[in-house]
CSV table of C-alpha atoms and ligand atoms in Angstrom, one decimal:
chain,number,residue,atom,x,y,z
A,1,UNK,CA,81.0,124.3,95.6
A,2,UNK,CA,81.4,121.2,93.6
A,3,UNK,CA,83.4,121.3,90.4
A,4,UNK,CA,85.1,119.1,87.9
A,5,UNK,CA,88.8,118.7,88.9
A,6,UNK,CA,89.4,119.6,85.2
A,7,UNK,CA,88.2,123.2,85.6
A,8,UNK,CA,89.7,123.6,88.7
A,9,UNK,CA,93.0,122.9,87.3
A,10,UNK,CA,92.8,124.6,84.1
A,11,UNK,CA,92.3,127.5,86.7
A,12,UNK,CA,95.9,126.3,88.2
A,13,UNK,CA,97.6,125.8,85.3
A,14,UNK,CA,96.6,129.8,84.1
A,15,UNK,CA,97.8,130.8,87.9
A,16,UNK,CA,100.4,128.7,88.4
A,17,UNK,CA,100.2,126.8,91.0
A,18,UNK,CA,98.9,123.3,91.4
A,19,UNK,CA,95.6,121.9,93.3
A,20,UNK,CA,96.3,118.9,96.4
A,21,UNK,CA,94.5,115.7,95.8
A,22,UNK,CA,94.0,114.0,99.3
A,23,UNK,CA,93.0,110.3,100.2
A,24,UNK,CA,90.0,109.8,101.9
A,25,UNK,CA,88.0,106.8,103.0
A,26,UNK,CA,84.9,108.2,105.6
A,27,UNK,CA,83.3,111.3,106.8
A,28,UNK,CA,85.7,111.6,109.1
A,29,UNK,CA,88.9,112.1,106.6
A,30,UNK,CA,86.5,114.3,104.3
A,31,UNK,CA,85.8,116.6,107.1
A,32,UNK,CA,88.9,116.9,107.7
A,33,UNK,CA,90.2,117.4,104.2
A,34,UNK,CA,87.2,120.1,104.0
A,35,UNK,CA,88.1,121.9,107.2
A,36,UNK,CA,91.6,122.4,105.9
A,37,UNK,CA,90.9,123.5,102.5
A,38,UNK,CA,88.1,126.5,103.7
A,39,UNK,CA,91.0,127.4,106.6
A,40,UNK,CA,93.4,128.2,104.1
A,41,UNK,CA,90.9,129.0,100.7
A,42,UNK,CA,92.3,126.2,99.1
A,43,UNK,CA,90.7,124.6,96.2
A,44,UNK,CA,91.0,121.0,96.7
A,45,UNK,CA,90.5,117.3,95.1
A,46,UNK,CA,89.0,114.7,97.0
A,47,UNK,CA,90.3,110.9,96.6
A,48,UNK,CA,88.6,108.2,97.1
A,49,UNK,CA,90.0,104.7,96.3
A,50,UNK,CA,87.2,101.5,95.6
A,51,UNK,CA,88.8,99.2,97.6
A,52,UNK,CA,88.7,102.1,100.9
A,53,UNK,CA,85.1,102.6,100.5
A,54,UNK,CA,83.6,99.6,98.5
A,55,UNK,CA,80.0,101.4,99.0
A,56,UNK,CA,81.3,104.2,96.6
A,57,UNK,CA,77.6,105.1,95.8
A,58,UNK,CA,76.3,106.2,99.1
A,59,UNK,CA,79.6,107.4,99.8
A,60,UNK,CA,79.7,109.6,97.1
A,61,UNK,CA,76.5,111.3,98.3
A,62,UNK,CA,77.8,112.1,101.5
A,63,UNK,CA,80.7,114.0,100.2
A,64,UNK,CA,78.4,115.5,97.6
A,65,UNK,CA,76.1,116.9,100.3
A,66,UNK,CA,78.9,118.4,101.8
A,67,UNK,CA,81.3,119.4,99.0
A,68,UNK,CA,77.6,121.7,98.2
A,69,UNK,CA,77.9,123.5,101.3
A,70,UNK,CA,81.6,124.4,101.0
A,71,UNK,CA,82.9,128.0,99.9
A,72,UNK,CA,85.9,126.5,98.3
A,73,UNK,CA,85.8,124.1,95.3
A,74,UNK,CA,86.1,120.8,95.4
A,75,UNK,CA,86.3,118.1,93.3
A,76,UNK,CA,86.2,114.4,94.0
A,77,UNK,CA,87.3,111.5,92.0
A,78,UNK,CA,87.2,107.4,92.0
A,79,UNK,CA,90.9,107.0,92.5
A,80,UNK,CA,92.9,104.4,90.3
A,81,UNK,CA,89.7,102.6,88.9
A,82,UNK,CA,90.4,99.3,87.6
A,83,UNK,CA,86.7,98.2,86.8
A,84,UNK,CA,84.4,99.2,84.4
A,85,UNK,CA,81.3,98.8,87.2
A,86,UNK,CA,83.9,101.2,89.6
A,87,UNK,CA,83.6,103.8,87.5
A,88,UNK,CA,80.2,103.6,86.8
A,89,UNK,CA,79.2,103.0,90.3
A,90,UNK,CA,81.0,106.1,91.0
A,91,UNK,CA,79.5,108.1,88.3
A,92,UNK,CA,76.0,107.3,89.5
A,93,UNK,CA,78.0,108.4,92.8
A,94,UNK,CA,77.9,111.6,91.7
A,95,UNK,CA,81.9,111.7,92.0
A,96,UNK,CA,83.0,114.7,89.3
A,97,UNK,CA,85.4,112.5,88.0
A,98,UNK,CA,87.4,109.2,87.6
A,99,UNK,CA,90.9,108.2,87.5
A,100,UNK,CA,91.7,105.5,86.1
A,101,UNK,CA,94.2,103.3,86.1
A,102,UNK,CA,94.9,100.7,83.6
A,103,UNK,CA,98.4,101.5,83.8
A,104,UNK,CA,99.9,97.4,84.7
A,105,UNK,CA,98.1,96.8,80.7
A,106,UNK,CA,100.0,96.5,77.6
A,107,UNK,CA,99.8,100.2,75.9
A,108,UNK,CA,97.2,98.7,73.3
A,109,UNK,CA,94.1,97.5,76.2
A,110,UNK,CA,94.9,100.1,78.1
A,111,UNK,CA,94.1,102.4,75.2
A,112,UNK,CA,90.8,100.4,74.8
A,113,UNK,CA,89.6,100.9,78.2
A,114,UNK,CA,90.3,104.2,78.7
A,115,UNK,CA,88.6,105.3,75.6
A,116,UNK,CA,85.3,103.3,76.6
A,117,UNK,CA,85.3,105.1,79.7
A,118,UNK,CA,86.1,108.5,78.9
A,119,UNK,CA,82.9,108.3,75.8
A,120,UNK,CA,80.9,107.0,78.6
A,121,UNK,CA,82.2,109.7,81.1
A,122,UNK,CA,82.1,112.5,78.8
A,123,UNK,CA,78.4,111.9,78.1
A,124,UNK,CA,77.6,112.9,81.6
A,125,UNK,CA,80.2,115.5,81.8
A,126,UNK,CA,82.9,113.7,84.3
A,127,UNK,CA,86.7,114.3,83.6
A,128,UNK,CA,89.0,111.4,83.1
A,129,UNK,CA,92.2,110.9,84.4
A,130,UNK,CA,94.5,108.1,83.1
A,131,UNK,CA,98.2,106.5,84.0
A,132,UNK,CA,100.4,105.8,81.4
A,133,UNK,CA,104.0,104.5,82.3
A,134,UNK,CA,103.8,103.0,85.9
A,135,UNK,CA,103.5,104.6,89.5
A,136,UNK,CA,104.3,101.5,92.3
A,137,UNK,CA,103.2,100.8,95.2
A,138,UNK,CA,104.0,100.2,98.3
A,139,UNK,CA,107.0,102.2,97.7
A,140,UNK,CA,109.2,99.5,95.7
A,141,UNK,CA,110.4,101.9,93.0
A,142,UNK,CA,111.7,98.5,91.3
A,143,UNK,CA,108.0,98.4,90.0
A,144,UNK,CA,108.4,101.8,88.6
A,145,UNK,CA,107.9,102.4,84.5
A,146,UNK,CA,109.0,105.6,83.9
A,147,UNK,CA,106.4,107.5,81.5
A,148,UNK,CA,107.3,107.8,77.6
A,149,UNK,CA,106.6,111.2,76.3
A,150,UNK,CA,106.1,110.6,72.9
A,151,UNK,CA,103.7,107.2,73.6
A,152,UNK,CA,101.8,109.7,76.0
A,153,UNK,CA,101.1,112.2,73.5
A,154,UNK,CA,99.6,109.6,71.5
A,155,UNK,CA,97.5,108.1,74.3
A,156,UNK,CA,96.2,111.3,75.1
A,157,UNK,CA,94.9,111.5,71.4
A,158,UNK,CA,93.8,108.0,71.7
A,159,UNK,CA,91.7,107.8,74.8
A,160,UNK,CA,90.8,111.3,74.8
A,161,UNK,CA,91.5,111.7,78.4
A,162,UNK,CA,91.4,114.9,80.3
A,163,UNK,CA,94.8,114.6,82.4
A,164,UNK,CA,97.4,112.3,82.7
A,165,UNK,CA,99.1,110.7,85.5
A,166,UNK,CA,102.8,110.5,85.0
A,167,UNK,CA,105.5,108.5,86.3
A,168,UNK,CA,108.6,110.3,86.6
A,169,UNK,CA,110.2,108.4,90.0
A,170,UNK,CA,107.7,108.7,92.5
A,171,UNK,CA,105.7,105.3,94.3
A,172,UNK,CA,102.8,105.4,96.5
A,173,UNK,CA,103.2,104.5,99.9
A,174,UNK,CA,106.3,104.4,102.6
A,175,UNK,CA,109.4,104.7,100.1
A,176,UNK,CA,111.7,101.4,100.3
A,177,UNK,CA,114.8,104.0,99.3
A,178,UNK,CA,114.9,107.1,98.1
A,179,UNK,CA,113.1,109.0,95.7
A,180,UNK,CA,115.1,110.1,92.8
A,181,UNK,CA,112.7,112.2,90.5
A,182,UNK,CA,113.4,112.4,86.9
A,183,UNK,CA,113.1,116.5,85.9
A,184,UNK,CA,114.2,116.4,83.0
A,185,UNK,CA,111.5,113.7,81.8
A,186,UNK,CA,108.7,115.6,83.4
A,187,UNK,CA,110.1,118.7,81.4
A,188,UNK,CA,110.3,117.2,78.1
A,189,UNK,CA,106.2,115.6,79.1
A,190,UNK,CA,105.3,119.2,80.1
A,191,UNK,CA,106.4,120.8,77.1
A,192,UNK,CA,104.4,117.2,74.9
A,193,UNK,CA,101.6,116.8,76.6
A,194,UNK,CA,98.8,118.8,75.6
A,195,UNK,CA,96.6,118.2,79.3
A,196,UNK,CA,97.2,118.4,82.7
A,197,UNK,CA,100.0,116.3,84.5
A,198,UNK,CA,99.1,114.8,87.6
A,199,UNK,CA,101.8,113.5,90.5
A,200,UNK,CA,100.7,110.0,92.3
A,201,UNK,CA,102.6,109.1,95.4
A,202,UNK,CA,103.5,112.6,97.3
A,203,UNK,CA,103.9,111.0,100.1
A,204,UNK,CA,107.5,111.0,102.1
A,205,UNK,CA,108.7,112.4,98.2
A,206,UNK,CA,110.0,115.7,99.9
A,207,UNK,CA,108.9,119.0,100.2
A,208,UNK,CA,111.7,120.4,97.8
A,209,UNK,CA,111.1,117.6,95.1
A,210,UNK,CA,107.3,118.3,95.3
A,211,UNK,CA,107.5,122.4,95.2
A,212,UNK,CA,110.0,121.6,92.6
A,213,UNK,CA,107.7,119.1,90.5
A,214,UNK,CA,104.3,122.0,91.1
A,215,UNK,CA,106.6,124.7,89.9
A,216,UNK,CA,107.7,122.5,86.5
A,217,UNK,CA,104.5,121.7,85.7
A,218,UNK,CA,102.4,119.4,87.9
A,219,UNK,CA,99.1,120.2,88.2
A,220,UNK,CA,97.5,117.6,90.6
A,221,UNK,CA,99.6,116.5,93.6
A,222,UNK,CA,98.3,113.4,95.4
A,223,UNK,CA,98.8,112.3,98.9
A,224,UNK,CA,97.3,110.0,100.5
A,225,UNK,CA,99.5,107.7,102.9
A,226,UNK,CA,100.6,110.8,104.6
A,227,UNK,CA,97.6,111.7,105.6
A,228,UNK,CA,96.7,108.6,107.3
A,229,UNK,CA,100.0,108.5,108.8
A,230,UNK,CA,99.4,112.2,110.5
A,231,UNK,CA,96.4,110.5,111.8
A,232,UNK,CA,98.8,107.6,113.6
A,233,UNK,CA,101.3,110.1,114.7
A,234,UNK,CA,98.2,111.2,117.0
A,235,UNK,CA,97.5,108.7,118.2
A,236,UNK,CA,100.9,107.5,119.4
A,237,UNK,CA,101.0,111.0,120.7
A,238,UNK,CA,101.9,111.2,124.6
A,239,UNK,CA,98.6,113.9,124.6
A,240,UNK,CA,96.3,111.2,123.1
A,241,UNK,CA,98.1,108.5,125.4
A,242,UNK,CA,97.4,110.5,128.9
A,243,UNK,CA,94.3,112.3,127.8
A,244,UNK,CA,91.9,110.3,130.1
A,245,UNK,CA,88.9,111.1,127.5
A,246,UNK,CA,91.5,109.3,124.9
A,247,UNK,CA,88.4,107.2,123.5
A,248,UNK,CA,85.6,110.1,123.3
A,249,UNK,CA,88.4,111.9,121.6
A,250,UNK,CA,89.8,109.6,119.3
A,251,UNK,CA,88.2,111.0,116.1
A,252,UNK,CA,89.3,114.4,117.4
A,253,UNK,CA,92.9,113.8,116.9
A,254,UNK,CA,93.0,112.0,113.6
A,255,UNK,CA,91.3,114.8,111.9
A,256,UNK,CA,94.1,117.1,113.9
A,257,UNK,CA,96.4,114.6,112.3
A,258,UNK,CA,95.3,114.7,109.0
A,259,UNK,CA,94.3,118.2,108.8
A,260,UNK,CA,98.1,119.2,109.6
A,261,UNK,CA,99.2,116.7,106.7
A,262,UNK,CA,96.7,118.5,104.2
A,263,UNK,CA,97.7,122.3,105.5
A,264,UNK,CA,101.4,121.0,104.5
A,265,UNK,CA,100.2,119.6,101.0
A,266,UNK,CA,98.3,122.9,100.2
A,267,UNK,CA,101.0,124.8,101.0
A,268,UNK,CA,103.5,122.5,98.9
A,269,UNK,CA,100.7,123.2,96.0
A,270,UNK,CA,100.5,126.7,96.4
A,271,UNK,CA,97.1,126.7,96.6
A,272,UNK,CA,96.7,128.7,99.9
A,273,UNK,CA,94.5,131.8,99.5
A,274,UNK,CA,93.5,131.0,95.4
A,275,UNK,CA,89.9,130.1,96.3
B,1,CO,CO1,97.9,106.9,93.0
B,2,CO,CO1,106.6,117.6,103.9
């Protein structure tokens, strides 16, 4: 069934336990990503980033027709939305929700941007996620702006915005060093913040950090790079090296691959068995 990611994790803030967000960029990684979550009745968020799919319209049907058919619910969102014409491509999508990220602005245009969006979102019922502070990327934690609980209580009266990505120490992609999450901050946000908290860059952060993060309060985990890199680790396999039907199978084991990375995430979440 297809939900907005805001019910499903007002469902998982009540339980306790927090619902996996998972990058995907085709039909392949979303069949994957579905197989997973009815395998272990997992309710689950689909991710799907602009600059992965730039025909975020027709892709969106696609993962509509399926997300329909499936016994668990899912949710998918326009991940880390910079433009205006994103979002409302992915809107017209049908995507459930939109992320978006504004979060490299000074506090006062990022406030305006949000707040367009979300009037405009709201209208047709899609949730709105936002980033305040600043999540890197490609795992430089030297880009890194650690979140400011009292500035994100205000932006969340502000913008209106229905969850709020924090940045507490994590970075997307393959970590140049080591992660070093900041607890206490996401402790003193958790007890602030009046909506969901949401966790970009779970990928390579550590199971113990992430369980650790779910149990204090996060209620969307996102991975994404991990995902993709289950995928490789097939294909370097020595099975997928030797298997003489390697390029008739070659879809076969990245969904193998990615399907073990989002088992692993679900169970991180404890999600397993709430759908
Ligand atoms: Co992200
Ligand atoms: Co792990």
């Amino acid at each position: 069934m297809l939900v907005s990611m805001i019910d499903s994790m007002k469902i998982a803030r009540e339980k306790g336990y927090c619902v996996p967000a998972l990058g995907i960029a085709n039909e392949h990684n979303l069949r994957a990503v579905l197989e997973a979550a009815e395998e272990k009745r997992s309710p689950v968020i689909l991710l799907v980033m602009y600059g992965n799919n730039p025909d975020i319209q027709y892709f969106g049907h696609i993962i509509t027709d399926l997300a329909l058919r499936a016994t668990v619910p899912v949710s998918m969102v326009l991940d880390h939305g910079e433009k205006y014409e994103h979002a409302i491509a992915a809107i017209r999508g049908g995507f459930t929700d939109i992320m978006m990220d504004r979060s490299a602005l000074p506090y006062e245009e990022n406030v305006a941007e949000v707040k367009e969006l979300v009037k405009v979102a709201h209208a047709v019922g899609v949730g709105v996620e936002a980033e305040l502070g600043h999540v890197g990327f490609l795992g430089d934690l030297s880009q890194n702006v650690f979140t400011v609980p009292s500035e994100a209580v205000s932006y969340v009266q502000e913008t209106g915005i229905d969850a709020l990505a924090v940045a507490i120490g994590t970075s997307h992609g393959k970590y140049k060093g080591k992660p070093d999450l900041q607890f206490d901050l996401l402790k003193e946000l958790r007890e602030k913040v009046p909506v969901p908290l949401v966790l970009h860059g779970g990928s390579g952060t550590g199971d113990d950090n992430l369980k650790k993060a779910c149990e204090m309060g996060i209620t969307k985990l996102n991975v994404a790079f991990e995902l993709y890199q289950g995928a490789l680790e097939e294909i370097r396999s020595e099975a997928f090296q030797n298997d003489p039907w390697a390029e008739y199978s070659l879809y076969a084991y990245m969904t193998k691959g990615i399907k073990r990375v989002a088992v692993h995430a679900m169970e991180i979440c404890g999600s397993v068995g709430r759908a």
